[in-house]
Short mmCIF file of C-alpha atoms in Angstrom, two decimals:
data_model
loop_
_atom_site.label_atom_id
_atom_site.label_comp_id
_atom_site.label_asym_id
_atom_site.label_seq_id
_atom_site.Cartn_x
_atom_site.Cartn_y
_atom_site.Cartn_z
CA MET A 1 25.49 -6.80 -25.25
CA ALA A 2 23.95 -7.94 -22.16
CA SER A 3 20.15 -7.91 -22.03
CA ALA A 4 18.32 -6.01 -19.26
CA SER A 5 18.22 -7.53 -15.71
CA GLY A 6 15.01 -7.54 -13.83
CA GLN A 7 17.05 -6.70 -10.83
CA ARG A 8 18.46 -3.50 -12.39
CA THR A 9 15.33 -2.07 -13.22
CA ALA A 10 13.54 0.88 -11.34
CA LEU A 11 10.01 2.72 -11.48
CA ARG A 12 9.38 6.21 -10.82
CA PHE A 13 6.63 8.49 -11.33
CA ALA A 14 5.95 12.61 -11.37
CA PRO A 15 2.82 14.33 -11.51
CA GLU A 16 1.70 16.11 -14.64
CA THR A 17 1.30 19.47 -15.14
CA ALA A 18 -0.89 19.03 -18.10
CA TYR A 19 -2.37 16.05 -19.53
CA GLY A 20 0.32 13.69 -21.16
CA VAL A 21 3.02 16.47 -19.88
CA PRO A 22 4.87 15.06 -16.86
CA GLY A 23 6.91 17.13 -14.62
CA THR A 24 10.60 16.41 -14.27
CA ALA A 25 10.66 15.66 -10.46
CA TYR A 26 10.27 12.14 -10.04
CA GLN A 27 9.97 9.81 -6.94
CA VAL A 28 11.15 6.26 -6.78
CA LEU A 29 8.61 3.50 -6.38
CA ARG A 30 9.22 0.45 -4.05
CA PHE A 31 7.76 -2.41 -6.26
CA THR A 32 7.58 -6.44 -6.96
CA ASP A 33 6.43 -6.56 -10.34
CA THR A 34 4.88 -4.12 -13.04
CA SER A 35 3.11 -5.06 -16.31
CA LEU A 36 2.87 -1.43 -17.42
CA ASN A 37 3.11 -1.68 -21.36
CA LEU A 38 2.18 0.41 -24.53
CA ALA A 39 -0.93 -1.16 -26.35
CA LYS A 40 -2.10 -0.38 -29.93
CA GLU A 41 -5.34 -1.19 -31.57
CA THR A 42 -5.09 -2.90 -34.84
CA TYR A 43 -7.15 -2.87 -38.01
CA GLN A 44 -7.04 -5.74 -40.33
CA SER A 45 -8.00 -5.24 -44.17
CA ASN A 46 -11.32 -7.10 -45.17
CA GLU A 47 -10.47 -7.19 -48.68
CA ILE A 48 -11.77 -10.09 -50.51
CA ARG A 49 -8.98 -11.43 -52.57
CA ALA A 50 -8.97 -14.59 -55.07
CA ASP A 51 -5.70 -15.64 -53.36
CA ARG A 52 -7.39 -15.75 -49.94
CA GLN A 53 -4.50 -13.78 -48.17
CA THR A 54 -4.67 -10.85 -46.03
CA ALA A 55 -3.74 -7.64 -47.95
CA ASP A 56 -2.89 -5.35 -44.91
CA LEU A 57 -3.10 -4.56 -41.55
CA ARG A 58 -3.05 -0.93 -39.97
CA HIS A 59 -2.00 0.19 -36.16
CA GLY A 60 -4.64 2.28 -34.55
CA MET A 61 -4.78 4.32 -31.15
CA ARG A 62 -2.13 3.86 -28.72
CA SER A 63 -2.88 3.74 -25.01
CA VAL A 64 -1.40 2.57 -21.97
CA GLY A 65 -2.50 0.11 -19.37
CA GLY A 66 -0.90 -2.19 -16.75
CA ASP A 67 -0.10 -2.35 -13.31
CA PHE A 68 2.51 -2.54 -10.62
CA SER A 69 2.63 -4.80 -7.35
CA PHE A 70 4.03 -3.59 -4.17
CA GLU A 71 4.51 -4.16 -0.32
CA LEU A 72 2.56 -1.47 1.73
CA SER A 73 4.78 0.77 3.63
CA ARG A 74 4.83 4.19 5.20
CA GLY A 75 6.05 7.06 3.02
CA THR A 76 6.50 5.78 -0.57
CA PHE A 77 2.96 5.70 -1.79
CA ASP A 78 1.19 8.76 -0.44
CA VAL A 79 0.84 10.68 -3.51
CA LEU A 80 -0.64 7.45 -5.41
CA LEU A 81 -2.93 6.39 -2.51
CA ALA A 82 -4.47 9.98 -2.89
CA ALA A 83 -4.70 9.75 -6.82
CA ALA A 84 -6.53 6.32 -6.38
CA LEU A 85 -9.07 7.77 -3.88
CA SER A 86 -9.34 10.87 -5.92
CA GLY A 87 -8.90 12.65 -2.58
CA THR A 88 -6.28 14.96 -0.97
CA TRP A 89 -4.58 14.36 2.57
CA ARG A 90 -5.78 16.62 5.20
CA THR A 91 -4.65 17.80 8.74
CA VAL A 92 -7.43 18.37 11.36
CA THR A 93 -6.81 20.18 14.55
CA THR A 94 -8.28 22.46 16.90
CA GLY A 95 -5.24 24.43 17.26
CA ALA A 96 -4.62 26.47 20.37
CA ALA A 97 -7.77 26.49 22.04
CA SER A 98 -9.37 26.47 25.67
CA LEU A 99 -10.34 22.75 26.24
CA GLU A 100 -11.04 21.07 29.20
CA ALA A 101 -11.00 17.26 29.99
CA GLU A 102 -13.88 15.22 31.33
CA ALA A 103 -13.83 11.42 32.23
CA ASP A 104 -14.09 10.29 28.87
CA ALA A 105 -14.03 13.20 26.37
CA PHE A 106 -12.59 16.52 25.46
CA VAL A 107 -14.66 19.51 25.95
CA ARG A 108 -14.91 23.03 24.90
CA ASP A 109 -17.07 25.72 25.13
CA SER A 110 -16.59 27.72 21.78
CA GLY A 111 -15.61 26.53 17.99
CA SER A 112 -16.60 23.18 16.83
CA PHE A 113 -14.93 19.88 16.87
CA LEU A 114 -17.25 18.97 13.93
CA GLU A 115 -16.20 22.25 11.86
CA ASP A 116 -12.60 21.33 12.74
CA GLY A 117 -13.08 18.01 10.75
CA PHE A 118 -12.72 15.28 13.59
CA LEU A 119 -14.65 12.16 12.61
CA PRO A 120 -15.20 8.71 14.55
CA GLY A 121 -12.30 6.31 14.29
CA ASP A 122 -9.57 9.21 14.03
CA MET A 123 -6.46 8.40 16.05
CA VAL A 124 -5.78 11.96 17.68
CA THR A 125 -3.03 13.23 20.02
CA ALA A 126 -3.69 15.96 23.11
CA THR A 127 -1.14 18.25 23.97
CA GLY A 128 -0.90 21.16 26.85
CA PHE A 129 -3.04 19.45 29.53
CA ALA A 130 -2.31 19.80 33.16
CA GLU A 131 -2.79 16.29 33.89
CA ALA A 132 -0.05 14.64 32.14
CA GLY A 133 -2.10 11.39 31.46
CA ASN A 134 -4.54 13.32 29.18
CA ASN A 135 -1.89 14.38 26.91
CA GLY A 136 -0.81 11.65 23.98
CA ARG A 137 -2.95 9.59 21.77
CA ALA A 138 -6.46 8.49 22.03
CA LYS A 139 -9.21 7.14 19.35
CA VAL A 140 -12.25 8.96 18.77
CA VAL A 141 -15.48 7.29 19.72
CA ALA A 142 -18.04 10.23 18.75
CA VAL A 143 -18.00 13.83 17.94
CA SER A 144 -20.19 16.57 18.37
CA ALA A 145 -19.68 20.45 18.16
CA LEU A 146 -18.55 20.86 21.57
CA ARG A 147 -17.44 17.38 22.80
CA LEU A 148 -14.90 14.87 21.41
CA GLU A 149 -15.27 11.42 23.09
CA VAL A 150 -12.30 9.07 22.96
CA ASP A 151 -11.71 5.64 23.95
CA ARG A 152 -9.49 5.93 27.09
CA ALA A 153 -10.11 7.19 30.60
CA LEU A 154 -9.13 10.64 31.26
CA THR A 155 -8.46 12.59 34.30
CA VAL A 156 -10.72 15.58 34.97
CA ASP A 157 -9.12 18.87 34.11
CA ALA A 158 -10.51 22.14 33.94
CA ALA A 159 -10.63 24.27 31.02
CA ALA A 160 -7.42 26.18 30.14
CA ALA A 161 -6.37 28.16 27.05
CA GLY A 162 -3.43 26.79 24.77
CA ARG A 163 -4.28 23.18 24.58
CA THR A 164 -4.42 21.14 21.43
CA VAL A 165 -6.15 18.14 20.04
CA ALA A 166 -4.91 17.10 16.39
CA MET A 167 -5.46 14.18 14.31
CA VAL A 168 -2.53 12.04 14.11
CA GLY A 169 -0.83 12.57 10.61
CA GLN A 170 -3.19 13.01 7.78
CA ARG A 171 -6.41 11.48 6.76
CA LEU A 172 -7.62 10.88 3.10
CA ALA A 173 -11.10 10.35 1.94
CA ASN A 174 -12.27 9.67 -1.39
CA GLY A 175 -13.43 12.41 -3.73
CA THR A 176 -13.40 13.68 -7.25
CA GLU A 177 -10.17 14.96 -8.03
CA LEU A 178 -8.32 13.29 -10.92
CA VAL A 179 -4.54 13.34 -11.06
CA THR A 180 -2.43 12.19 -13.99
CA PHE A 181 1.33 10.91 -13.61
CA GLY A 182 4.14 10.20 -15.81
CA LEU A 183 5.59 6.63 -14.88
CA GLU A 184 9.16 5.75 -15.92
CA ARG A 185 10.63 2.35 -16.17
CA ALA A 186 14.31 2.50 -16.00
CA PHE A 187 16.35 -0.34 -17.40
CA THR A 188 19.32 1.17 -16.09
CA ASP A 189 21.89 -1.44 -17.04
CA ILE A 190 21.35 -0.87 -20.70
CA ASN A 191 20.18 2.81 -20.78
CA GLN A 192 16.62 2.27 -21.91
CA PHE A 193 14.06 4.38 -20.49
CA LEU A 194 10.21 4.03 -21.21
CA LEU A 195 8.05 6.92 -20.16
CA TYR A 196 4.26 6.08 -19.83
CA ARG A 197 2.35 9.43 -20.15
CA GLY A 198 -0.99 10.48 -19.15
CA CYS A 199 -1.60 7.76 -16.65
CA ALA A 200 -4.39 7.66 -14.03
CA VAL A 201 -4.72 5.11 -11.09
CA ASP A 202 -7.79 3.01 -12.22
CA SER A 203 -7.81 0.51 -9.45
CA LEU A 204 -6.02 -0.44 -6.14
CA SER A 205 -5.99 -3.68 -4.42
CA LEU A 206 -4.86 -4.61 -1.05
CA SER A 207 -4.40 -8.41 0.41
CA VAL A 208 -3.89 -9.11 4.15
CA ALA A 209 -3.36 -12.59 5.22
CA PRO A 210 -1.97 -14.14 8.51
CA GLY A 211 2.11 -14.68 8.31
CA GLU A 212 2.18 -12.54 5.17
CA ILE A 213 3.23 -8.91 4.20
CA VAL A 214 0.71 -6.76 3.20
CA THR A 215 0.53 -6.52 -0.42
CA GLY A 216 -1.06 -4.37 -3.37
CA THR A 217 -1.57 -3.80 -6.95
CA MET A 218 -2.18 -0.39 -8.57
CA GLY A 219 -3.71 -0.40 -12.00
CA PHE A 220 -3.23 2.38 -14.52
CA LEU A 221 -4.53 3.50 -17.75
CA GLY A 222 -2.98 6.28 -19.93
CA LYS A 223 -2.22 7.99 -22.94
CA ASP A 224 1.00 6.83 -24.88
CA MET A 225 4.74 5.90 -24.34
CA VAL A 226 8.03 7.36 -25.37
CA GLN A 227 11.30 5.73 -25.49
CA ALA A 228 14.65 7.16 -24.63
CA THR A 229 18.34 6.18 -23.62
CA ALA A 230 18.52 8.96 -20.87
CA THR A 231 16.18 9.35 -18.03
CA HIS A 232 13.53 11.99 -18.12
CA ALA A 233 13.87 12.87 -14.30
CA ALA A 234 15.81 16.09 -13.71
CA THR A 235 15.39 15.18 -9.85
CA LEU A 236 14.66 11.97 -8.30
CA ALA A 237 13.58 11.69 -4.83
CA PRO A 238 14.05 8.57 -3.14
CA ALA A 239 11.57 6.03 -1.83
CA GLY A 240 10.65 5.70 1.86
CA THR A 241 12.43 3.47 3.81
CA GLY A 242 9.93 1.94 6.18
CA SER A 243 9.65 -1.74 6.85
CA PRO A 244 6.44 -3.29 4.82
CA PHE A 245 3.35 -3.79 7.22
CA ASP A 246 2.32 -7.19 7.96
CA ALA A 247 -1.13 -8.91 8.97
CA PHE A 248 -0.24 -9.66 12.49
CA THR A 249 1.08 -6.08 13.83
CA GLY A 250 -2.17 -4.49 14.14
CA ALA A 251 -5.77 -5.02 14.90
CA LEU A 252 -9.22 -5.48 13.00
CA TYR A 253 -12.36 -4.07 14.11
CA GLU A 254 -15.70 -5.24 12.73
CA GLY A 255 -18.98 -3.17 13.71
CA GLY A 256 -16.67 -1.23 15.97
CA GLN A 257 -15.70 -4.51 17.91
CA LEU A 258 -12.30 -5.69 17.93
CA VAL A 259 -12.32 -9.37 16.27
CA ALA A 260 -9.45 -11.86 16.41
CA ASN A 261 -10.70 -14.80 14.37
CA VAL A 262 -10.28 -13.22 10.75
CA THR A 263 -8.07 -15.05 8.56
CA ALA A 264 -8.02 -12.82 5.54
CA VAL A 265 -9.08 -9.39 4.07
CA GLU A 266 -9.12 -8.53 0.59
CA LEU A 267 -10.01 -4.98 -0.50
CA GLU A 268 -10.53 -3.74 -4.16
CA ILE A 269 -11.12 0.05 -5.37
CA ALA A 270 -12.19 0.65 -8.72
CA ASN A 271 -12.56 4.08 -10.50
CA GLY A 272 -14.42 2.96 -13.56
CA ARG A 273 -12.16 5.23 -15.84
CA SER A 274 -11.62 4.75 -19.41
CA VAL A 275 -9.92 6.22 -22.22
CA GLN A 276 -11.32 6.62 -25.98
CA GLY A 277 -10.00 7.69 -29.23
CA VAL A 278 -10.87 10.95 -31.33
CA VAL A 279 -10.39 11.46 -35.17
CA GLY A 280 -7.10 13.07 -36.08
CA GLN A 281 -5.13 11.82 -33.04
CA ASN A 282 -3.47 8.78 -32.25
CA SER A 283 -3.70 8.61 -28.54
CA PRO A 284 -6.40 9.50 -26.06
CA GLN A 285 -6.61 13.04 -25.13
CA GLU A 286 -8.35 12.92 -21.73
CA ILE A 287 -9.09 10.39 -18.97
CA HIS A 288 -13.10 9.69 -18.84
CA GLU A 289 -14.39 9.12 -15.08
CA GLY A 290 -16.64 6.52 -13.92
CA GLY A 291 -18.42 5.36 -10.72
CA PHE A 292 -16.20 5.00 -7.52
CA LEU A 293 -16.73 1.30 -6.18
CA VAL A 294 -15.18 -0.29 -3.16
CA THR A 295 -15.56 -4.07 -2.51
CA GLY A 296 -13.94 -6.66 -0.68
CA SER A 297 -13.94 -9.84 1.39
CA LEU A 298 -13.52 -11.07 5.00
CA SER A 299 -12.79 -14.39 5.78
CA ALA A 300 -13.06 -15.67 9.38
CA TYR A 301 -13.39 -18.63 11.56
CA PHE A 302 -16.90 -19.82 12.13
CA LYS A 303 -17.06 -19.33 16.01
CA ASP A 304 -20.61 -17.82 16.04
CA ALA A 305 -23.33 -16.53 14.06
CA VAL A 306 -22.54 -12.92 14.61
CA LEU A 307 -20.94 -12.06 11.14
CA LEU A 308 -23.04 -14.62 9.32
CA ASN A 309 -26.05 -12.79 10.65
CA ARG A 310 -25.04 -9.80 9.14
CA PHE A 311 -25.51 -11.09 5.65
CA ILE A 312 -28.73 -13.03 6.43
CA ASN A 313 -30.38 -9.95 7.77
CA GLU A 314 -29.01 -7.34 5.71
CA GLU A 315 -27.22 -5.66 8.60
CA GLU A 316 -25.17 -2.64 7.93
CA SER A 317 -21.70 -2.76 9.48
CA SER A 318 -18.60 -0.97 9.62
CA LEU A 319 -14.76 -2.40 9.16
CA GLU A 320 -11.38 -0.83 10.22
CA LEU A 321 -8.32 -2.08 9.33
CA LEU A 322 -5.39 -0.81 11.53
CA LEU A 323 -1.74 -1.74 10.35
CA GLU A 324 1.05 -0.79 12.72
CA ASP A 325 4.51 -0.42 11.87
CA VAL A 326 7.38 -2.19 13.59
CA ASN A 327 8.70 0.90 15.14
CA GLY A 328 5.71 0.98 17.35
CA THR A 329 4.73 4.44 16.50
CA ASP A 330 3.52 4.67 12.93
CA PHE A 331 0.47 3.22 11.32
CA HIS A 332 -1.98 3.23 8.62
CA SER A 333 -5.49 2.85 9.34
CA ILE A 334 -8.16 1.96 6.70
CA ARG A 335 -11.72 2.72 7.39
CA PHE A 336 -15.28 1.55 5.96
CA PRO A 337 -17.66 3.39 8.00
CA ARG A 338 -20.48 1.74 6.28
CA LEU A 339 -20.72 -1.67 4.49
CA LYS A 340 -23.15 -4.54 3.48
CA TYR A 341 -22.26 -8.03 3.07
CA THR A 342 -23.22 -9.54 -0.07
CA GLY A 343 -22.57 -13.16 0.69
CA GLY A 344 -21.78 -15.68 3.46
CA ASP A 345 -20.27 -18.92 2.33
CA VAL A 346 -19.63 -21.39 5.12
CA ASP A 347 -16.41 -23.52 3.94
CA ASN A 348 -16.78 -27.05 5.47
CA PRO A 349 -13.29 -28.58 4.77
CA ARG A 350 -12.60 -32.44 5.53
CA GLU A 351 -9.96 -31.32 8.20
CA GLY A 352 -9.30 -28.11 9.51
CA PRO A 353 -11.48 -25.25 10.91
CA VAL A 354 -14.59 -24.29 9.30
CA THR A 355 -14.43 -20.79 7.82
CA VAL A 356 -17.08 -18.19 6.72
CA SER A 357 -16.30 -16.13 3.57
CA LEU A 358 -18.07 -12.87 3.74
CA PRO A 359 -17.63 -10.47 0.44
CA PHE A 360 -18.90 -6.83 0.93
CA THR A 361 -19.52 -3.66 -0.57
CA ALA A 362 -18.73 -0.46 1.05
CA LEU A 363 -21.39 2.48 1.06
CA LEU A 364 -21.56 6.31 1.35
CA ASP A 365 -21.46 7.26 4.90
CA ALA A 366 -23.45 10.20 5.64
CA THR A 367 -21.37 11.43 8.55
CA SER A 368 -18.06 11.60 6.64
CA GLY A 369 -19.22 12.04 3.22
CA ALA A 370 -17.14 9.47 2.10
CA THR A 371 -17.01 5.58 1.40
CA ILE A 372 -13.55 4.97 2.60
CA LEU A 373 -11.15 6.86 5.14
CA TYR A 374 -7.34 6.49 5.05
CA GLN A 375 -5.37 7.68 8.05
CA ARG A 376 -1.48 7.88 7.89
CA SER A 377 0.48 8.72 11.06
CA ASN A 378 3.53 10.39 9.01
CA PRO A 379 2.61 14.02 8.28
#
């Protein structure tokens, strides 16, 4: 009998209805590697024996740990991205309203853009304006109750009913919602199926480098594993089919300014979650929450002192990474409205350009109430 082939494996996930109880509707994941496995604590006897040998060893608490690596693309990872940030994807819109256009802003005389949920940095779409050039996409620069300033020139257009400004797609902010999943590793060529239950996303990392596909790793911890010879999925939704994002189709904004000398961006989200044993059970009975922390690093060619001075002078800044789909329409936008750099190492090689490496920690932003904002174009 042939052994399992790596190219014949699949990875699927399903949200749980209760801790350790996955649903039966699974979605396929696109992945490049996985280290998900069952682990057990062991306890070795300390009995003192004249023959100097170990009398016994016992297995203790079971748990699940490991990660899967992937190439970031639209559609496939939306549910797990929300779980990594403990948040919920939301739409933002004025609905059909009476709106006018000024030279650089959409204006209303009732309602509130703030209460609708618009934030600086949002990509929005306007519809229904008499001046055709006012319709379409724009980026929000500033928000007040009655005024939504955008980054492109508009034509003055008197107020009229039935107009809409809506955020493109949906936006995710970090929160406090804990969601757990069942993850199934399917070895389809030998009919072996390993189901890891009670799994929560503990970490998420993303790597963006020139000439490379944007890659990520999502780390999990969980309750236990069961083995079967048939899949646990009653239904199986396919993965998204979008092309992976790359590092050169998009843009990077630091401190609100477009920068073109960045050589790498690394992001790390940590939830600080843990599992603990209890008497009478051989696996964890819940996930314990920890603090939410976002760190990363920015590397750039050393062209001037702007970035380095951010660290030297303890200046607060912001960062936005815009990843554009090859279809020219879709995108993912990752924003850190407030951060501080925690280092500023200048690398002086014998040959080639000098670079500066700046690790950073993202901080709570008072305007959004979040540390990280993630917008996707797909609904």
